[in-house]
Coordinates of C-alpha atoms and ligand atoms in Angstrom, one line a residue:
Chain A
X1 CA 75.5 -62.7 -67.9
X2 CA 72.8 -61.4 -66.3
X3 CA 72.1 -60.0 -62.8
X4 CA 69.7 -61.2 -60.0
X5 CA 67.6 -58.8 -58.7
X6 CA 65.4 -58.2 -55.7
X7 CA 62.3 -56.9 -55.5
X8 CA 62.6 -53.0 -53.7
X9 CA 59.4 -53.7 -51.9
X10 CA 57.8 -57.1 -51.1
X11 CA 54.4 -56.0 -50.1
X12 CA 53.2 -53.7 -52.5
X13 CA 55.8 -54.0 -55.4
X14 CA 54.1 -53.0 -58.5
X15 CA 54.6 -49.7 -60.0
X16 CA 50.8 -49.2 -60.2
X17 CA 50.4 -49.8 -56.4
X18 CA 52.7 -46.9 -55.6
X19 CA 50.9 -44.6 -57.9
X20 CA 53.8 -44.8 -60.3
X21 CA 53.6 -45.6 -64.1
X22 CA 56.2 -46.1 -66.7
X23 CA 56.8 -44.6 -69.7
X24 CA 56.1 -46.7 -72.6
X25 CA 58.9 -44.9 -74.7
X26 CA 61.8 -44.0 -72.7
X27 CA 61.2 -46.1 -69.4
X28 CA 60.8 -43.2 -66.9
X29 CA 59.0 -43.9 -63.6
X30 CA 56.9 -41.1 -63.4
X31 CA 54.4 -40.2 -60.3
X32 CA 51.2 -40.5 -61.8
X33 CA 48.0 -38.0 -61.5
X34 CA 45.0 -40.2 -62.9
X35 CA 42.7 -36.9 -63.0
X36 CA 44.6 -35.6 -65.6
X37 CA 46.5 -36.0 -68.6
X38 CA 50.0 -37.2 -67.6
X39 CA 52.7 -36.1 -70.3
X40 CA 56.5 -37.8 -69.7
X41 CA 58.8 -35.1 -68.9
X42 CA 61.6 -36.7 -70.8
X43 CA 60.1 -37.8 -74.2
X44 CA 56.9 -35.6 -74.1
X45 CA 54.8 -38.6 -74.6
X46 CA 51.2 -39.1 -73.3
X47 CA 51.5 -41.8 -70.7
X48 CA 49.0 -44.3 -69.0
X49 CA 48.8 -46.6 -66.2
X50 CA 48.2 -49.3 -68.7
X51 CA 47.7 -49.2 -72.5
X52 CA 44.5 -47.0 -72.9
X53 CA 41.5 -49.0 -73.8
X54 CA 43.5 -51.9 -74.1
X55 CA 41.0 -54.8 -73.9
X56 CA 38.2 -53.0 -75.7
X57 CA 40.9 -52.6 -79.0
X58 CA 42.2 -56.2 -78.5
X59 CA 38.8 -57.9 -78.6
X60 CA 38.2 -56.0 -81.7
X61 CA 41.1 -56.4 -83.6
X62 CA 41.5 -60.0 -82.8
X63 CA 37.8 -60.5 -84.0
X64 CA 38.6 -58.7 -87.1
X65 CA 41.6 -60.9 -87.8
X66 CA 39.2 -63.7 -87.3
X67 CA 37.1 -62.5 -89.9
X68 CA 40.1 -62.0 -91.9
X69 CA 41.6 -65.4 -91.9
X70 CA 38.7 -66.7 -93.6
X71 CA 39.2 -65.0 -97.0
X72 CA 43.1 -65.2 -96.6
X73 CA 42.5 -69.1 -97.0
X74 CA 39.4 -69.3 -98.9
X75 CA 40.9 -67.3 -101.8
X76 CA 43.6 -68.2 -104.5
X77 CA 46.9 -66.5 -103.3
X78 CA 48.5 -66.7 -106.5
X79 CA 47.7 -69.3 -109.9
X80 CA 50.7 -70.5 -112.0
X81 CA 49.9 -70.3 -115.5
X82 CA 51.5 -73.0 -118.2
X83 CA 50.5 -72.1 -121.8
X84 CA 48.1 -69.7 -120.4
X85 CA 46.1 -72.5 -118.2
X86 CA 46.5 -73.4 -114.6
X87 CA 44.8 -74.0 -111.4
X88 CA 44.7 -71.0 -109.2
X89 CA 45.7 -72.1 -105.5
X90 CA 45.0 -71.0 -102.1
X91 CA 47.6 -71.4 -99.7
X92 CA 46.6 -74.5 -98.2
X93 CA 46.3 -75.8 -101.7
X94 CA 49.2 -74.8 -102.4
X95 CA 51.0 -76.7 -99.3
X96 CA 49.3 -79.8 -100.9
X97 CA 50.6 -79.4 -104.2
X98 CA 54.4 -78.9 -102.6
X99 CA 53.5 -82.2 -100.9
X100 CA 52.5 -84.2 -104.0
X101 CA 56.0 -82.9 -105.3
X102 CA 57.8 -84.5 -102.4
X103 CA 58.8 -81.0 -101.0
X104 CA 58.4 -82.1 -97.2
X105 CA 60.7 -79.5 -95.4
X106 CA 59.4 -76.0 -97.4
X107 CA 55.8 -77.9 -97.2
X108 CA 56.1 -77.9 -93.4
X109 CA 57.4 -73.9 -93.4
X110 CA 55.0 -72.8 -95.6
X111 CA 52.5 -74.5 -93.3
X112 CA 53.7 -73.1 -89.9
X113 CA 54.5 -69.6 -91.1
X114 CA 51.3 -69.0 -93.3
X115 CA 48.7 -71.3 -91.6
X116 CA 49.9 -72.4 -87.6
X117 CA 51.4 -69.4 -86.7
X118 CA 48.2 -66.7 -87.8
X119 CA 45.8 -69.3 -86.3
X120 CA 47.8 -69.9 -83.2
X121 CA 48.4 -65.9 -82.9
X122 CA 44.6 -65.7 -83.1
X123 CA 43.4 -68.6 -80.9
X124 CA 46.3 -67.2 -78.4
X125 CA 45.2 -63.5 -78.2
X126 CA 41.4 -65.0 -77.3
X127 CA 42.6 -67.5 -74.5
X128 CA 44.4 -64.4 -73.3
X129 CA 41.5 -62.5 -73.5
X130 CA 39.4 -65.3 -72.3
X131 CA 41.5 -65.7 -69.2
X132 CA 41.0 -62.0 -67.8
X133 CA 37.4 -63.2 -67.6
X134 CA 37.3 -66.5 -66.4
X135 CA 39.6 -68.3 -64.3
X136 CA 42.4 -69.7 -66.1
X137 CA 44.6 -73.0 -65.6
X138 CA 47.4 -71.4 -67.1
X139 CA 49.9 -69.8 -64.8
X140 CA 50.6 -65.8 -65.2
X141 CA 54.1 -66.8 -66.2
X142 CA 53.2 -69.2 -68.8
X143 CA 50.5 -66.6 -70.1
X144 CA 53.3 -63.8 -70.0
X145 CA 55.4 -66.2 -72.1
X146 CA 52.8 -66.9 -74.4
X147 CA 52.1 -63.5 -75.0
X148 CA 55.8 -62.9 -75.6
X149 CA 56.1 -65.7 -78.3
X150 CA 52.7 -64.4 -79.9
X151 CA 54.3 -60.8 -80.2
X152 CA 57.9 -62.6 -81.3
X153 CA 56.2 -64.8 -84.4
X154 CA 53.5 -63.0 -85.5
X155 CA 55.7 -61.3 -88.2
X156 CA 56.8 -64.6 -89.9
X157 CA 52.9 -65.0 -91.5
X158 CA 54.2 -62.5 -94.1
X159 CA 56.4 -65.3 -95.7
X160 CA 54.1 -66.6 -98.0
X161 CA 53.1 -62.8 -99.4
X162 CA 57.0 -62.3 -100.1
X163 CA 56.9 -65.4 -101.6
X164 CA 54.2 -64.7 -103.9
X165 CA 55.8 -61.5 -104.6
X166 CA 58.9 -62.6 -105.6
X167 CA 57.4 -65.7 -107.9
X168 CA 55.5 -63.1 -109.7
X169 CA 58.3 -61.0 -110.3
X170 CA 60.2 -64.1 -111.2
X171 CA 58.3 -65.8 -113.6
X172 CA 57.7 -63.3 -116.5
X173 CA 58.3 -66.2 -119.3
X174 CA 55.5 -64.6 -121.5
X175 CA 53.7 -67.3 -123.1
X176 CA 55.0 -70.7 -121.4
X177 CA 55.0 -69.9 -117.5
X178 CA 53.1 -66.9 -115.7
X179 CA 52.3 -66.2 -112.1
X180 CA 49.7 -64.1 -111.3
X181 CA 48.8 -62.7 -107.4
X182 CA 45.4 -63.8 -106.4
X183 CA 42.8 -61.5 -104.2
X184 CA 43.7 -64.0 -101.6
X185 CA 47.2 -62.4 -100.9
X186 CA 45.3 -59.0 -100.0
X187 CA 43.0 -60.6 -97.8
X188 CA 46.1 -62.1 -96.3
X189 CA 48.1 -58.7 -96.1
X190 CA 45.3 -57.5 -93.9
X191 CA 44.7 -60.3 -91.5
X192 CA 48.4 -60.1 -90.8
X193 CA 48.4 -56.2 -90.2
X194 CA 45.5 -56.9 -87.9
X195 CA 46.8 -59.5 -85.8
X196 CA 49.9 -57.1 -85.2
X197 CA 47.9 -54.3 -84.3
X198 CA 46.4 -56.9 -82.1
X199 CA 48.6 -58.3 -80.3
X200 CA 50.5 -54.6 -79.8
X201 CA 47.2 -53.3 -78.4
X202 CA 47.0 -56.3 -75.8
X203 CA 49.1 -55.5 -72.2
X204 CA 50.9 -58.1 -70.2
X205 CA 50.3 -56.5 -67.0
X206 CA 46.5 -56.7 -67.0
X207 CA 47.5 -60.6 -66.7
X208 CA 49.0 -59.5 -63.3
X209 CA 46.7 -56.7 -62.1
X210 CA 44.0 -59.2 -60.7
X211 CA 46.7 -61.1 -58.8
X212 CA 47.9 -57.7 -57.2
X213 CA 44.8 -56.7 -56.6
X214 CA 44.0 -59.6 -54.6
X215 CA 47.3 -59.2 -52.5
X216 CA 46.0 -55.9 -51.5
X217 CA 42.6 -57.4 -50.9
X218 CA 43.8 -60.0 -48.3
X219 CA 46.0 -57.5 -46.9
X220 CA 43.2 -55.1 -46.3
X221 CA 41.4 -57.7 -44.7
X222 CA 43.9 -58.8 -41.7
X223 CA 44.5 -55.3 -41.1
X224 CA 40.4 -54.9 -40.3
X225 CA 40.7 -57.9 -38.0
Chain B
X1 CA 73.9 -44.7 -65.3
X2 CA 71.0 -41.8 -63.7
X3 CA 67.8 -44.0 -63.6
X4 CA 67.8 -46.7 -60.7
X5 CA 64.3 -47.5 -60.5
X6 CA 62.5 -49.7 -63.7
X7 CA 59.1 -51.3 -63.6
X8 CA 59.0 -54.4 -65.4
X9 CA 57.2 -53.9 -68.8
X10 CA 55.3 -57.0 -68.7
X11 CA 54.4 -57.3 -65.2
X12 CA 54.6 -54.2 -63.6
X13 CA 57.1 -55.0 -60.6
X14 CA 59.2 -52.4 -59.3
X15 CA 62.9 -53.2 -59.3
X16 CA 65.9 -51.0 -58.4
X17 CA 68.9 -51.6 -60.5
X18 CA 72.0 -50.0 -58.9
X19 CA 74.7 -50.9 -60.4
X20 CA 75.3 -52.5 -64.3
X21 CA 78.3 -53.6 -66.0
X22 CA 78.7 -53.5 -70.0
X23 CA 77.5 -56.7 -71.4
X24 CA 75.2 -57.6 -68.5
X25 CA 71.0 -57.8 -68.6
X26 CA 68.8 -57.4 -65.6
X27 CA 65.9 -59.3 -66.1
X28 CA 62.4 -59.2 -63.9
X29 CA 62.2 -61.5 -60.9
X30 CA 58.8 -62.3 -61.5
X31 CA 58.3 -63.0 -65.2
X32 CA 61.9 -62.9 -66.2
X33 CA 61.6 -60.3 -69.0
X34 CA 64.6 -58.0 -69.8
X35 CA 64.4 -55.2 -68.2
X36 CA 67.8 -53.0 -68.8
X37 CA 70.0 -54.7 -71.1
X38 CA 73.6 -52.6 -71.1
X39 CA 75.6 -52.7 -74.6
X40 CA 79.3 -52.7 -75.4
X41 CA 80.7 -49.4 -76.8
X42 CA 77.2 -48.8 -78.3
X43 CA 77.3 -45.8 -80.1
X44 CA 80.6 -46.6 -81.9
X45 CA 79.1 -49.8 -82.9
X46 CA 75.8 -48.1 -83.8
X47 CA 77.4 -45.9 -85.8
X48 CA 79.7 -48.2 -87.8
X49 CA 76.6 -50.9 -88.2
X50 CA 74.1 -48.0 -89.5
X51 CA 76.7 -46.5 -92.1
X52 CA 77.6 -49.9 -93.6
X53 CA 73.6 -50.7 -93.7
X54 CA 73.0 -47.3 -95.4
X55 CA 75.9 -48.3 -98.1
X56 CA 74.4 -51.2 -98.7
X57 CA 70.5 -50.1 -99.4
X58 CA 70.5 -49.4 -102.7
X59 CA 72.5 -52.7 -103.8
X60 CA 70.1 -54.8 -101.7
X61 CA 66.8 -53.5 -102.9
X62 CA 67.3 -52.9 -106.8
X63 CA 70.0 -55.6 -107.4
X64 CA 68.6 -58.6 -108.8
X65 CA 68.4 -61.5 -106.2
X66 CA 68.1 -64.3 -108.3
X67 CA 67.7 -65.3 -111.6
X68 CA 66.0 -67.9 -113.8
X69 CA 66.2 -69.7 -116.9
X70 CA 63.6 -71.4 -118.8
X71 CA 63.5 -72.6 -122.3
X72 CA 66.9 -69.9 -123.2
X73 CA 64.5 -67.2 -121.5
X74 CA 66.2 -65.0 -118.6
X75 CA 64.3 -63.1 -116.2
X76 CA 65.6 -61.8 -112.7
X77 CA 63.6 -60.5 -109.5
X78 CA 64.6 -58.1 -107.2
X79 CA 63.2 -56.6 -104.4
X80 CA 61.8 -53.7 -106.4
X81 CA 61.1 -55.5 -109.3
X82 CA 58.8 -58.0 -107.0
X83 CA 57.2 -54.6 -105.7
X84 CA 56.2 -53.1 -108.7
X85 CA 55.2 -56.4 -110.3
X86 CA 52.3 -56.7 -107.5
X87 CA 51.4 -53.0 -108.1
X88 CA 51.0 -54.0 -111.9
X89 CA 48.7 -56.7 -111.2
X90 CA 46.3 -54.4 -109.1
X91 CA 47.6 -55.9 -105.5
X92 CA 48.3 -52.2 -104.5
X93 CA 47.7 -52.6 -100.5
X94 CA 50.2 -56.2 -100.6
X95 CA 52.4 -54.7 -102.4
X96 CA 52.4 -51.1 -100.5
X97 CA 52.8 -53.3 -97.2
X98 CA 55.6 -55.5 -98.8
X99 CA 57.4 -51.7 -99.8
X100 CA 56.5 -50.5 -95.9
X101 CA 57.9 -53.6 -94.7
X102 CA 61.0 -54.4 -96.4
X103 CA 62.3 -51.3 -98.1
X104 CA 60.8 -47.9 -96.1
X105 CA 61.1 -49.3 -92.5
X106 CA 64.6 -50.3 -92.6
X107 CA 66.0 -47.4 -94.5
X108 CA 63.9 -45.1 -91.8
X109 CA 65.1 -47.0 -89.0
X110 CA 69.2 -47.2 -90.1
X111 CA 68.8 -43.7 -90.9
X112 CA 67.5 -42.5 -87.4
X113 CA 70.0 -44.9 -85.8
X114 CA 72.9 -43.5 -87.8
X115 CA 71.9 -39.6 -86.8
X116 CA 71.0 -40.7 -83.6
X117 CA 74.4 -41.9 -82.8
X118 CA 76.4 -39.2 -84.7
X119 CA 74.4 -36.6 -82.8
X120 CA 75.6 -38.6 -79.9
X121 CA 78.8 -38.3 -81.1
X122 CA 79.2 -34.8 -81.6
X123 CA 77.8 -34.2 -78.2
X124 CA 74.6 -32.7 -79.9
X125 CA 72.1 -34.7 -77.5
X126 CA 70.6 -32.0 -75.7
X127 CA 69.3 -30.2 -79.1
X128 CA 65.6 -30.2 -78.9
X129 CA 65.7 -32.2 -82.1
X130 CA 67.3 -35.1 -81.0
X131 CA 64.5 -36.0 -78.7
X132 CA 62.3 -36.4 -81.9
X133 CA 64.8 -38.3 -83.5
X134 CA 64.7 -41.0 -80.7
X135 CA 61.0 -40.7 -80.7
X136 CA 60.8 -41.5 -84.0
X137 CA 63.3 -44.5 -83.8
X138 CA 61.1 -45.9 -81.1
X139 CA 58.1 -45.7 -83.5
X140 CA 59.8 -47.1 -86.3
X141 CA 61.8 -49.8 -84.3
X142 CA 59.6 -53.1 -84.8
X143 CA 58.2 -52.8 -88.3
X144 CA 60.9 -53.9 -90.4
X145 CA 60.5 -58.0 -91.8
X146 CA 63.8 -58.3 -93.5
X147 CA 64.6 -61.6 -92.5
X148 CA 61.1 -63.2 -93.1
X149 CA 61.6 -61.9 -96.6
X150 CA 65.4 -63.6 -96.7
X151 CA 63.4 -67.0 -95.6
X152 CA 60.8 -66.0 -98.5
X153 CA 63.5 -65.9 -101.1
X154 CA 65.0 -69.2 -100.0
X155 CA 61.8 -70.6 -100.4
X156 CA 60.8 -69.6 -103.5
X157 CA 64.1 -70.6 -104.9
X158 CA 63.1 -74.0 -104.0
X159 CA 59.5 -74.2 -105.1
X160 CA 61.1 -73.2 -108.4
X161 CA 64.1 -75.9 -108.9
X162 CA 62.4 -78.7 -110.5
X163 CA 61.1 -76.0 -112.9
X164 CA 63.7 -73.8 -114.3
X165 CA 67.4 -73.2 -113.4
X166 CA 68.1 -70.7 -111.2
X167 CA 71.0 -68.7 -109.9
X168 CA 71.8 -66.7 -107.0
X169 CA 72.8 -62.8 -107.8
X170 CA 75.2 -60.4 -106.4
X171 CA 72.0 -58.7 -105.3
X172 CA 71.5 -61.7 -102.7
X173 CA 74.7 -61.1 -100.8
X174 CA 74.1 -57.4 -100.8
X175 CA 70.4 -58.4 -99.2
X176 CA 71.8 -60.4 -96.4
X177 CA 74.2 -58.1 -95.5
X178 CA 72.0 -55.6 -95.5
X179 CA 69.6 -57.6 -93.1
X180 CA 72.4 -58.1 -90.5
X181 CA 73.0 -54.7 -90.3
X182 CA 69.2 -54.0 -89.3
X183 CA 69.4 -56.8 -87.4
X184 CA 72.5 -55.9 -85.3
X185 CA 70.7 -52.6 -84.3
X186 CA 68.9 -54.3 -81.7
X187 CA 72.1 -55.8 -80.0
X188 CA 74.4 -52.5 -80.5
X189 CA 71.9 -49.3 -79.9
X190 CA 71.6 -48.8 -76.1
X191 CA 68.4 -46.8 -76.2
X192 CA 68.1 -46.6 -72.4
X193 CA 71.5 -45.5 -71.9
X194 CA 70.9 -42.2 -74.3
X195 CA 67.9 -41.5 -72.6
X196 CA 69.5 -41.6 -69.4
X197 CA 71.7 -39.0 -70.6
X198 CA 68.8 -36.0 -71.8
X199 CA 68.3 -33.7 -69.7
X200 CA 64.7 -32.9 -68.7
X201 CA 63.0 -31.0 -66.0
X202 CA 61.9 -32.8 -62.8
Ligands
ZN301 ZN1 59.3 -41.1 -71.5

């Protein structure tokens, strides 16, 4: 069930155009004076028209996550030792091993969660950031949807780290088999955290602001004529 | 419902919501993001679910989730033993992250939801401390990753199933129920309704 809503005012229908900002904690709409610091009267949170320094922080964090993506995949995430010997496995070589044993569905899950999702998240954030500088082929609706998926699926990249933790705890049969976690797990954890912060610092409303500005400009031009 | 005007969180469109019934969702006309999501019997349901979740916390984190038998040696793993095993192999950061995402965040979230609804039921929501509790809930809301951990358990079971005899333990059942309680908070707790009931100076 959902109710259809009509915008209250068709011409300047965004909060920003009306000088209003919404509290990000309790959703109260507040008249905002941009020359001073504004606080929400209901929950005392500090209010900005848009997420403060959104683009700068998002660029920095996305670039950092791309850098962290390299050691996360290059270093071994764990080693399975049979009688004290074993080959260290990175995420990708672990997936290849799963394919060799014929475990296709599980290989697909691990590949999607720990390789496709973080990479898609980083690339997606770059696409969103670049679309604010240059003209983009994607519509605003599509880009907003893209941002929503980035936020929603990002957490799934922790999957392989959890698997390593469980295997390390479970397989401690002394001399026969042992699982040792590798430095790749740390790099991987850092990368996941960085991508979460990067996605959180992006403000999807910036995608729409441009259009709203253009609309306001054309309206001004019409008025001048 | 006191607050009538909202701005879409994703595209900033201003909309006016005059009336909305329990169980209905109001979504943005421009980007279709959900703006107000009015929930059924929010306070009672949340109280029941967060209470159950808190009772399940100890068995879900300390009871063994699964055990493995190989050459007559048996070993088992629980959420906490996984974290301590990583800590012992000196992966301190990874161990801390898992502790935060799968132990601390869900526990803190459940307790916050429990006290938020308990306080509301006892009409204590105008107390200054209540506002802090709501703010606290807002900040811990999106950090738990229990459902990812559950899939992680399944993946490790399948990875090991050819190598050794595996069996499930009671802990897995408790963990799944615990996860369901934490996930249900998203469906039952109506933060907007509670915020709307808090007094403030205009
Ligand atoms: Zn507020």
